[in-house]
Amino acid sequence: MTTATTRDLDAIVVGAGFAGLYMLHRLRSLGLTVRAFEAGSGVGGTWFWNRYPGARCDVESMEYSYQFSDELQQDWQWTERYSSQPEILRYLNHVADRFDLRGDIQLETRVESAVYDEESARWTVRTSDGGQWSARYFIMATGCLSSTNLPKFPGQDTFRGQTFHTGRWPHEGVDFSGKRVAVIGTGSSAVQAIPLIAEEAEHLYVFQRTPNFSIPARNHPLDPAEVARIKKDYAELRSRAAGMPFGFNTRSEEVAALDVSEQERLAEYERRWESGGLPFLGAFSDLITSREANDTAADFVRAKIREIVRDREVADLLTPRTVLGCKRLCSDTHYYETFNRPNVTLIDVTSRPIEALTPGGLTAGGVEYEVDAIVFATGFDAMTGALLAVDIRGRDGLALRQKWSEGPRTYLGLATAGFPNLFFITGPGSPSVLSNMVPSIEQHVNWISACIAYLRSSGKSSIEPNRDAENAWALHVNEIADATLYPTCNSWYIGANIPGKPRVFMPYLGFPEYVEKADAIAANGYEGFELSAQK
Ligand code: FAD
């Protein structure tokens, strides 16, 4: 039953980043009535929010972009190997205009709750503007890295200076010139922002909990001849990438590090260090499965850090002891070099924990650091944060927060038992953050669209996974992860950055295998799902 104030739709999409925009486009092409709700005041998701200095992608732009429209990928001109945030945001705005999506996107509106009604097999969705909507399909395109993590320190409200989170950066930019600045965190965002803030600030204090491995990005303007060559047969690049473990061209090798001589290994690492970026991890086939192999790559980077950073003690603090790639590998422009600057101080918060914020700055290890601004580069409540921020209730009023209290449970990362017609784009249990996310998003959107088209053409009202399939999937995701080194460190892949978050390894490792399985399940009549007849 819907009330007079409830508006009916076929589908609701939450979020208007890469995922929400494409989902909206596909569902409209199927002839559905759809509305996308976006909390931000513009489209773009990650690229709308993360405007910190140096923000850019670290998968090459020619691959970190949609492939669903050949006209789009032919027309759009990326200017750099790794595009900057403003350029990616321009691209996503172009997509919104080109496919005429804006009319069905409601900005500055947060979806707050969604309740499933078994009688009608529909979702009732409430939004922050007081709206109430009813839809058959409810699709979370809320992003894996959109719910910011802001640690609480005593005295937080007493600090008189400015505070920023890299994932909620002011649109007008920030001028740090002449300012003393603290950056808290040394993950991917910090690694990009620190060199640029250091150039501007009077003094920069970097508060580091765990050092991270970073490979020079070697960003450069794109050569038009190279772009033309790719565009001549874009499909070839895309299909090669689809066969790679992470869904982008990591130039992964079949050869194991331990099967070649030390000289050959070092030569390959050097080549990859020089060509730059995340493909470093593709140097040998056993880098993420064998600790001994991984040590050879990790030692290479550790030696580079010692070569670059002049102060022995600082170099030592910046040197990760963990497995290379186990936490998200970073990619930088002059990150380690920045610590040679006289205006940059590194503070190790393992030995000197941050105790409090004070009116004039912050104290760590009993020392007060006077600063004018604090930048929290403290990342996100990854993968589940934005999903659980919405109060989602499935069959029998079961809350998703309750169901996932011990960690997320999904089938294919696309759906969860007890929540019919609820779909996640790049949900936990799918390749998501362990892949080039744009092709992963497109693959999920295509799968969901085909599924909805099938439901409609076969007179079914709902689909949801059965618990056996879901349990088997959880075991499968874990088995794959356990055969690698990924679960061996405290990364956000297992929720370790959020106090109290259940430790579950969330992403699915292996893009090609995943796609094959998801396709086979659909081809076998949605094996492992329960489909109900039309209401
Ligand atoms: P998002 O872009 O996060 O969009 C989700 C949107 O949903 C947000 O705008 C949010 O406001 C909205 N939303 C969430 N909850 C609600 C709600 N309840 N109501 C209304 N709206 C809501 N991935 C790569 O593969 N390669 C890269 O190089 C890369 N670089 C990155 C760099 C940075 C700085 C960051 C933070 C992430 C990066 N990523 C990268 C991951 C990136 O998040 C994805 O590639 C991609 O942009 C995700 O798109 P999305 O649409 O799924 O989610």
XYZ file of C-alpha atoms and ligand atoms in Angstrom:
588
model
C 0.000 0.000 0.000
C 1.328 3.407 -0.872
C 0.082 6.638 0.647
C -0.799 9.776 -1.293
C 2.613 11.258 -0.568
C 4.520 8.196 -1.724
C 5.723 8.409 -5.298
C 6.088 5.226 -7.325
C 9.053 4.285 -9.458
C 10.410 1.102 -10.942
C 13.879 1.599 -9.492
C 15.816 3.775 -7.087
C 19.553 4.230 -7.391
C 21.539 5.655 -4.480
C 24.621 7.636 -5.522
C 25.694 9.457 -8.677
C 29.330 8.509 -9.110
C 30.672 6.210 -11.835
C 28.265 3.489 -10.644
C 25.065 5.490 -10.156
C 25.376 7.358 -13.448
C 25.806 4.241 -15.539
C 23.126 2.325 -13.606
C 20.652 5.124 -14.221
C 21.516 5.146 -17.920
C 21.046 1.385 -18.297
C 17.775 1.193 -16.392
C 16.339 4.054 -18.402
C 17.368 2.242 -21.585
C 15.268 -0.696 -20.346
C 12.300 1.653 -20.150
C 12.146 1.792 -16.351
C 11.172 4.842 -14.340
C 14.213 5.567 -12.190
C 15.448 8.217 -9.808
C 18.982 8.547 -8.483
C 19.534 10.276 -5.162
C 22.890 11.868 -4.432
C 23.946 13.407 -1.123
C 26.430 15.747 -2.811
C 25.507 18.936 -4.633
C 26.942 17.581 -7.884
C 27.514 14.288 -9.696
C 30.878 12.500 -9.704
C 31.024 10.668 -6.352
C 34.670 10.136 -5.354
C 35.722 12.795 -7.840
C 33.199 15.287 -6.519
C 34.305 14.902 -2.896
C 38.076 14.277 -3.041
C 39.455 17.625 -4.155
C 42.627 17.627 -2.063
C 45.871 18.778 -3.701
C 47.296 16.048 -5.908
C 44.120 13.954 -6.110
C 44.267 11.809 -9.222
C 43.603 8.238 -10.291
C 46.364 5.653 -10.129
C 44.956 3.374 -12.791
C 45.787 4.866 -16.183
C 43.016 7.099 -17.530
C 42.753 5.278 -20.829
C 41.580 2.339 -18.697
C 40.050 4.176 -15.720
C 37.075 5.247 -17.827
C 33.835 3.817 -19.182
C 33.849 1.459 -22.149
C 30.079 1.000 -22.535
C 29.940 3.637 -25.261
C 32.571 3.471 -27.958
C 31.572 6.971 -29.120
C 32.267 8.285 -25.631
C 35.656 6.626 -25.330
C 36.597 7.774 -28.805
C 35.492 11.369 -28.247
C 36.864 11.992 -24.787
C 40.430 13.268 -24.665
C 42.381 12.449 -21.507
C 45.348 14.747 -21.172
C 47.515 12.871 -18.676
C 48.535 9.288 -18.023
C 46.838 9.585 -14.608
C 44.161 12.245 -14.755
C 43.706 14.765 -12.032
C 40.516 15.026 -9.998
C 39.228 18.096 -11.902
C 39.578 16.290 -15.229
C 37.815 13.138 -14.014
C 35.051 15.277 -12.547
C 34.692 17.088 -15.889
C 34.442 13.701 -17.590
C 31.668 12.503 -15.272
C 29.764 15.752 -15.758
C 30.163 15.275 -19.490
C 28.701 11.762 -19.153
C 25.731 13.123 -17.176
C 25.059 15.665 -19.945
C 25.827 13.432 -22.892
C 23.364 10.759 -21.770
C 20.904 13.352 -20.514
C 20.891 11.923 -16.995
C 20.443 15.021 -14.872
C 16.650 15.114 -15.066
C 16.479 11.877 -13.062
C 19.113 12.771 -10.471
C 18.093 14.473 -7.270
C 21.126 16.147 -5.696
C 21.654 17.170 -2.075
C 19.373 14.378 -0.995
C 20.471 11.540 1.241
C 18.651 8.232 1.276
C 18.061 7.528 4.946
C 16.066 4.323 5.047
C 14.603 1.596 2.881
C 12.025 -0.943 4.054
C 10.936 -3.981 2.078
C 7.242 -4.790 1.947
C 6.664 -8.484 1.261
C 3.034 -8.013 0.319
C 3.783 -5.760 -2.635
C 7.391 -6.899 -3.181
C 8.438 -3.248 -3.183
C 10.816 -1.032 -1.283
C 9.699 2.092 0.573
C 12.541 4.577 0.584
C 12.791 7.713 2.716
C 15.041 10.625 1.854
C 16.545 13.505 3.818
C 14.187 16.036 2.204
C 11.207 14.234 3.756
C 10.396 12.401 0.519
C 8.907 8.922 0.457
C 9.248 6.711 -2.574
C 8.217 3.223 -3.539
C 10.221 1.124 -5.980
C 10.539 -2.490 -6.999
C 14.325 -2.379 -7.310
C 16.643 -0.680 -4.850
C 20.231 -0.273 -5.978
C 23.072 0.893 -3.791
C 25.666 2.715 -5.884
C 26.977 4.317 -2.725
C 30.695 3.693 -3.289
C 33.312 1.593 -1.517
C 35.268 4.645 -0.415
C 32.680 7.322 0.269
C 32.008 7.103 3.990
C 34.816 9.119 5.554
C 36.635 7.910 8.653
C 37.244 10.744 11.090
C 38.994 9.518 14.238
C 37.951 11.190 17.469
C 40.630 12.739 19.634
C 40.139 14.318 23.038
C 39.899 18.088 22.698
C 38.750 17.854 19.082
C 36.410 20.816 19.477
C 38.961 23.012 21.199
C 41.276 23.339 18.182
C 41.081 26.920 16.903
C 42.584 26.329 13.475
C 41.063 24.800 10.357
C 40.407 21.074 9.950
C 39.892 19.182 6.708
C 39.257 15.599 5.614
C 40.794 14.728 2.243
C 37.504 13.083 1.245
C 35.441 16.222 1.975
C 37.711 18.902 0.570
C 36.369 22.476 0.195
C 35.424 23.280 -3.389
C 37.178 26.632 -3.330
C 40.509 24.968 -2.431
C 42.735 25.712 0.526
C 45.703 28.057 0.634
C 48.328 26.670 2.995
C 50.977 29.279 2.245
C 52.636 30.583 5.375
C 50.746 28.033 7.472
C 51.894 25.289 9.797
C 50.012 22.182 8.791
C 49.560 18.703 10.263
C 48.623 15.782 8.036
C 47.337 12.761 9.922
C 47.678 9.537 7.950
C 49.970 8.232 5.221
C 47.674 6.205 2.959
C 46.976 6.761 -0.748
C 45.389 10.209 -0.358
C 48.108 11.462 1.989
C 50.827 10.187 -0.328
C 49.336 12.296 -3.119
C 48.644 15.372 -1.004
C 51.788 15.590 1.160
C 54.282 16.653 -1.566
C 52.021 19.505 -2.697
C 51.074 20.708 0.780
C 54.782 20.641 1.709
C 55.581 22.953 -1.210
C 53.087 25.490 0.034
C 53.120 25.294 3.820
C 55.576 27.032 6.095
C 55.970 23.753 7.945
C 54.363 20.354 7.512
C 54.117 17.758 10.272
C 53.228 14.298 8.991
C 51.765 11.970 11.612
C 52.314 8.402 10.501
C 50.911 5.251 12.094
C 52.039 2.716 9.486
C 54.426 3.416 6.632
C 53.120 2.447 3.195
C 54.860 1.262 0.084
C 54.620 3.752 -2.735
C 55.846 3.480 -6.308
C 56.567 6.622 -8.351
C 53.611 7.269 -10.670
C 55.744 8.766 -13.468
C 52.719 10.735 -14.552
C 53.109 12.598 -17.845
C 51.026 14.250 -20.538
C 49.573 11.672 -22.905
C 51.229 11.404 -26.268
C 48.541 11.998 -28.955
C 50.135 9.357 -31.191
C 49.902 6.770 -28.399
C 46.270 7.748 -27.697
C 45.442 7.442 -31.391
C 47.053 3.997 -31.467
C 44.939 2.833 -28.504
C 41.761 4.340 -29.931
C 42.272 2.578 -33.216
C 41.616 -0.681 -31.407
C 40.320 0.317 -27.983
C 38.496 -3.011 -27.700
C 41.822 -4.822 -27.763
C 43.151 -2.877 -24.768
C 39.887 -3.399 -22.893
C 39.760 -7.108 -23.536
C 43.418 -7.565 -22.553
C 42.697 -5.680 -19.321
C 39.636 -7.856 -18.620
C 41.919 -10.883 -18.572
C 44.224 -9.377 -15.943
C 43.887 -10.274 -12.241
C 42.967 -6.693 -11.279
C 41.026 -5.823 -14.427
C 43.626 -3.417 -15.766
C 46.811 -3.720 -17.625
C 49.338 -4.584 -14.922
C 51.491 -6.319 -17.519
C 51.366 -9.306 -15.159
C 54.035 -11.887 -15.695
C 53.655 -15.663 -15.626
C 57.176 -16.015 -14.265
C 57.703 -16.555 -10.520
C 60.187 -14.287 -8.737
C 61.824 -17.272 -7.104
C 62.387 -18.996 -10.455
C 64.747 -16.350 -11.797
C 68.156 -15.133 -10.703
C 68.526 -12.211 -8.339
C 69.987 -10.182 -11.176
C 66.948 -10.797 -13.391
C 64.598 -9.982 -10.540
C 66.300 -6.700 -9.768
C 66.356 -5.766 -13.445
C 62.594 -6.344 -13.677
C 61.915 -4.356 -10.491
C 64.097 -1.536 -11.773
C 62.249 -1.515 -15.107
C 58.915 -1.309 -13.327
C 60.122 1.313 -10.841
C 61.179 3.402 -13.827
C 57.957 2.915 -15.800
C 56.034 3.671 -12.626
C 52.735 2.957 -10.917
C 50.781 -0.009 -9.656
C 51.966 -2.487 -12.352
C 55.016 -2.864 -10.105
C 53.008 -5.563 -8.318
C 52.627 -7.504 -11.574
C 56.394 -8.001 -11.902
C 56.181 -11.682 -10.932
C 53.378 -14.168 -10.541
C 54.121 -15.119 -6.921
C 54.431 -11.675 -5.315
C 51.100 -11.906 -3.522
C 51.225 -15.590 -2.732
C 54.754 -16.186 -1.444
C 56.270 -14.231 1.416
C 59.749 -15.091 0.212
C 58.971 -13.764 -3.273
C 57.269 -10.708 -1.854
C 60.313 -9.951 0.304
C 62.437 -9.610 -2.820
C 60.134 -6.877 -4.167
C 59.636 -5.264 -0.766
C 63.405 -5.189 -0.146
C 63.892 -3.518 -3.510
C 61.495 -0.702 -2.561
C 62.962 -0.463 0.943
C 66.395 0.057 -0.641
C 64.911 2.781 -2.874
C 63.498 4.560 0.184
C 66.921 4.470 1.839
C 68.489 5.804 -1.348
C 66.021 8.685 -1.640
C 65.594 9.790 1.974
C 68.784 11.320 3.321
C 68.097 11.215 7.063
C 68.682 7.623 8.254
C 66.147 7.822 11.056
C 63.431 9.294 8.821
C 64.150 6.730 6.098
C 63.834 3.997 8.670
C 60.478 5.309 9.882
C 59.202 5.507 6.296
C 60.238 1.937 5.551
C 57.334 -0.518 5.707
C 57.978 -3.849 7.390
C 54.791 -5.348 5.971
C 54.135 -7.344 2.835
C 54.258 -5.197 -0.311
C 50.766 -4.738 -1.737
C 49.033 -6.201 1.304
C 47.806 -2.731 2.165
C 46.754 -0.812 -0.925
C 49.900 -0.007 -2.874
C 50.322 3.746 -3.296
C 51.555 5.645 -6.291
C 53.150 9.058 -5.893
C 54.987 12.023 -7.296
C 57.986 12.863 -5.084
C 56.503 11.427 -1.885
C 59.678 10.060 -0.302
C 61.707 13.034 -1.647
C 59.415 15.370 0.296
C 60.906 14.130 3.555
C 64.254 15.661 2.561
C 62.703 19.115 2.760
C 63.708 21.202 5.769
C 60.086 22.210 6.344
C 58.789 18.649 6.753
C 58.826 16.651 9.993
C 57.737 13.031 10.258
C 56.229 11.890 13.540
C 55.739 8.217 14.246
C 52.503 7.892 16.212
C 53.207 4.283 17.125
C 55.906 5.467 19.509
C 54.327 8.889 20.049
C 50.542 8.484 19.902
C 48.425 11.550 19.322
C 47.008 12.357 22.735
C 44.733 15.287 22.070
C 43.923 18.273 19.973
C 44.584 21.532 21.742
C 43.506 25.104 20.952
C 46.873 25.674 19.248
C 47.510 22.299 17.609
C 47.946 18.770 18.851
C 50.016 16.799 21.328
C 51.741 13.534 20.537
C 54.090 11.647 22.826
C 53.935 14.514 25.299
C 55.110 17.080 22.727
C 52.870 19.915 21.564
C 52.905 20.689 17.836
C 51.547 24.134 17.076
C 49.687 24.179 13.777
C 47.202 26.361 11.921
C 45.495 23.534 10.054
C 44.979 19.803 10.442
C 44.344 17.573 7.439
C 42.777 14.233 8.268
C 43.956 11.837 5.566
C 42.401 9.053 7.566
C 40.541 7.290 4.803
C 37.169 5.642 4.777
C 34.940 3.111 6.436
C 35.531 1.064 3.322
C 33.058 -1.089 1.463
C 30.358 -1.340 4.124
C 30.333 2.190 5.636
C 27.986 3.821 3.127
C 25.775 0.718 2.864
C 25.235 0.493 6.609
C 24.714 4.237 6.967
C 21.289 3.665 5.397
C 18.773 1.887 7.628
C 17.865 -0.997 5.297
C 15.229 -3.482 6.433
C 14.473 -6.626 4.474
C 12.077 -9.531 5.037
C 10.511 -9.699 8.525
C 11.973 -6.302 9.325
C 15.518 -7.715 9.441
C 18.018 -4.835 9.539
C 21.054 -5.090 7.275
C 23.100 -3.704 10.169
C 21.921 -6.646 12.262
C 22.510 -9.208 9.556
C 26.042 -7.913 8.950
C 26.935 -7.350 12.610
C 29.658 -10.007 12.348
C 30.734 -8.823 8.902
C 29.127 -8.490 5.466
C 27.527 -11.561 3.848
C 26.664 -11.435 0.160
C 26.319 -13.606 -2.873
C 28.684 -12.366 -5.607
C 28.897 -9.057 -3.701
C 25.716 -8.189 -5.588
C 22.914 -9.184 -3.246
C 22.226 -10.549 0.227
C 19.709 -13.145 1.448
C 16.591 -11.748 3.092
C 16.710 -8.518 1.052
C 14.900 -9.158 -2.235
C 15.598 -6.852 -5.172
C 18.325 -5.032 -3.268
C 21.487 -4.826 -5.370
C 24.945 -3.574 -4.460
C 27.322 -2.220 -7.067
C 30.825 -3.384 -6.160
C 29.617 -4.731 -2.842
C 31.758 -6.719 -0.389
C 32.507 -10.119 -1.894
C 33.150 -8.695 -5.377
C 36.481 -7.568 -6.911
C 35.677 -3.893 -6.197
C 38.645 -2.235 -4.515
C 41.024 -4.983 -5.649
C 40.342 -4.102 -9.251
C 40.150 -1.249 -11.683
C 36.827 -0.064 -10.382
C 35.326 1.345 -13.555
C 35.202 -1.991 -15.438
C 34.081 -3.661 -12.197
C 31.268 -1.141 -11.925
C 30.277 -1.625 -15.559
C 30.277 -5.390 -15.151
C 27.987 -5.117 -12.091
C 25.673 -2.631 -13.757
C 25.424 -4.850 -16.857
C 24.732 -7.902 -14.696
C 22.045 -6.118 -12.650
C 20.399 -4.656 -15.772
C 20.291 -8.068 -17.443
C 18.870 -9.576 -14.259
C 16.114 -6.959 -14.015
C 15.302 -7.396 -17.710
C 15.045 -11.151 -17.114
C 12.771 -10.723 -14.082
C 10.454 -8.484 -16.048
C 10.317 -10.659 -19.123
C 9.749 -13.847 -17.127
C 7.028 -12.404 -14.895
C 9.036 -12.581 -11.664
C 8.635 -9.979 -8.970
C 11.722 -10.590 -6.910
C 15.128 -12.177 -6.656
C 17.328 -12.861 -3.675
C 20.164 -15.245 -2.939
C 19.532 -18.367 -0.919
C 21.522 -18.765 2.256
C 23.421 -21.843 1.102
C 24.721 -20.021 -1.952
C 25.618 -17.027 0.177
C 27.477 -19.131 2.749
C 29.335 -20.989 0.041
C 30.305 -17.658 -1.538
C 31.707 -16.355 1.754
C 33.827 -19.497 2.080
C 34.991 -19.157 -1.505
C 36.003 -15.473 -1.082
C 37.943 -16.394 2.038
C 39.601 -19.430 0.522
C 40.966 -17.328 -2.302
C 42.150 -14.602 0.074
C 43.724 -17.147 2.429
C 45.840 -18.513 -0.396
C 47.460 -15.071 -0.648
C 49.313 -12.688 1.638
C 46.430 -10.174 1.729
C 44.937 -11.227 5.062
C 48.344 -10.984 6.773
C 48.250 -7.266 7.527
C 45.942 -4.791 9.188
C 44.470 -3.184 6.099
C 41.165 -1.522 5.379
C 40.434 -4.511 3.128
C 39.683 -6.351 6.379
C 38.210 -3.381 8.214
C 41.244 -2.945 10.478
C 41.238 0.872 10.229
C 37.875 1.210 11.969
C 37.788 0.425 15.699
C 35.260 -2.335 16.438
C 34.625 -3.212 12.775
C 34.417 -6.984 12.267
C 37.569 -8.359 10.635
C 36.419 -9.913 7.388
C 38.388 -9.859 4.161
C 35.903 -8.063 1.900
C 37.077 -7.915 -1.724
C 37.095 -10.859 -4.141
C 40.505 -11.503 -5.594
C 40.568 -12.179 -9.333
C 38.551 -10.102 -11.775
C 38.431 -12.593 -14.720
C 37.435 -15.559 -12.537
C 34.772 -13.460 -10.864
C 33.237 -12.353 -14.167
C 33.208 -15.925 -15.412
C 31.378 -17.104 -12.276
C 28.861 -14.245 -12.270
C 28.078 -14.859 -15.950
C 27.721 -18.619 -15.465
C 25.348 -18.108 -12.526
C 23.135 -15.841 -14.661
C 23.310 -18.210 -17.627
C 22.181 -21.090 -15.386
C 18.928 -19.314 -14.565
C 20.392 -17.351 -11.630
C 21.700 -20.383 -9.829
C 21.803 -19.843 -6.067
C 19.075 -17.191 -6.210
C 15.371 -17.605 -5.373
C 13.031 -15.981 -7.873
C 9.400 -15.300 -6.963
C 6.420 -14.985 -9.275
C 4.765 -11.668 -10.083
C 2.653 -9.929 -7.396
P 31.464 6.888 -5.440
O 32.220 7.588 -6.486
O 32.019 6.868 -4.073
O 30.001 7.525 -5.428
C 29.061 7.172 -4.457
C 28.154 8.349 -4.246
O 27.070 7.919 -3.429
C 28.811 9.499 -3.495
O 28.753 10.658 -4.265
C 27.980 9.647 -2.232
O 27.765 10.993 -1.878
C 26.695 8.979 -2.612
N 25.987 8.420 -1.456
C 26.459 7.520 -0.553
N 25.499 7.227 0.342
C 24.413 7.947 -0.003
C 23.099 8.070 0.533
N 22.711 7.368 1.596
N 22.229 8.910 -0.072
C 22.582 9.629 -1.187
N 23.829 9.547 -1.731
C 24.717 8.720 -1.145
N 39.586 3.324 -8.104
C 40.263 2.825 -9.152
O 39.892 1.785 -9.682
N 41.344 3.475 -9.646
C 41.806 4.635 -9.119
O 42.788 5.165 -9.590
C 41.115 5.176 -7.990
N 41.537 6.311 -7.394
C 40.870 6.771 -6.300
C 41.318 7.921 -5.677
C 40.675 8.396 -4.548
C 41.148 9.653 -3.905
C 39.598 7.679 -4.001
C 38.902 8.137 -2.743
C 39.131 6.533 -4.615
C 39.754 6.081 -5.769
N 39.307 4.937 -6.420
C 39.992 4.458 -7.505
C 38.087 4.270 -5.980
C 36.849 5.057 -6.464
O 36.044 5.250 -5.356
C 36.147 4.289 -7.575
O 37.048 4.103 -8.645
C 34.890 4.940 -8.157
O 35.004 6.336 -8.296
C 33.677 4.582 -7.324
O 32.518 5.008 -7.960
P 31.104 4.713 -7.277
O 30.089 5.388 -8.102
O 30.964 3.272 -7.013
O 31.205 5.378 -5.838
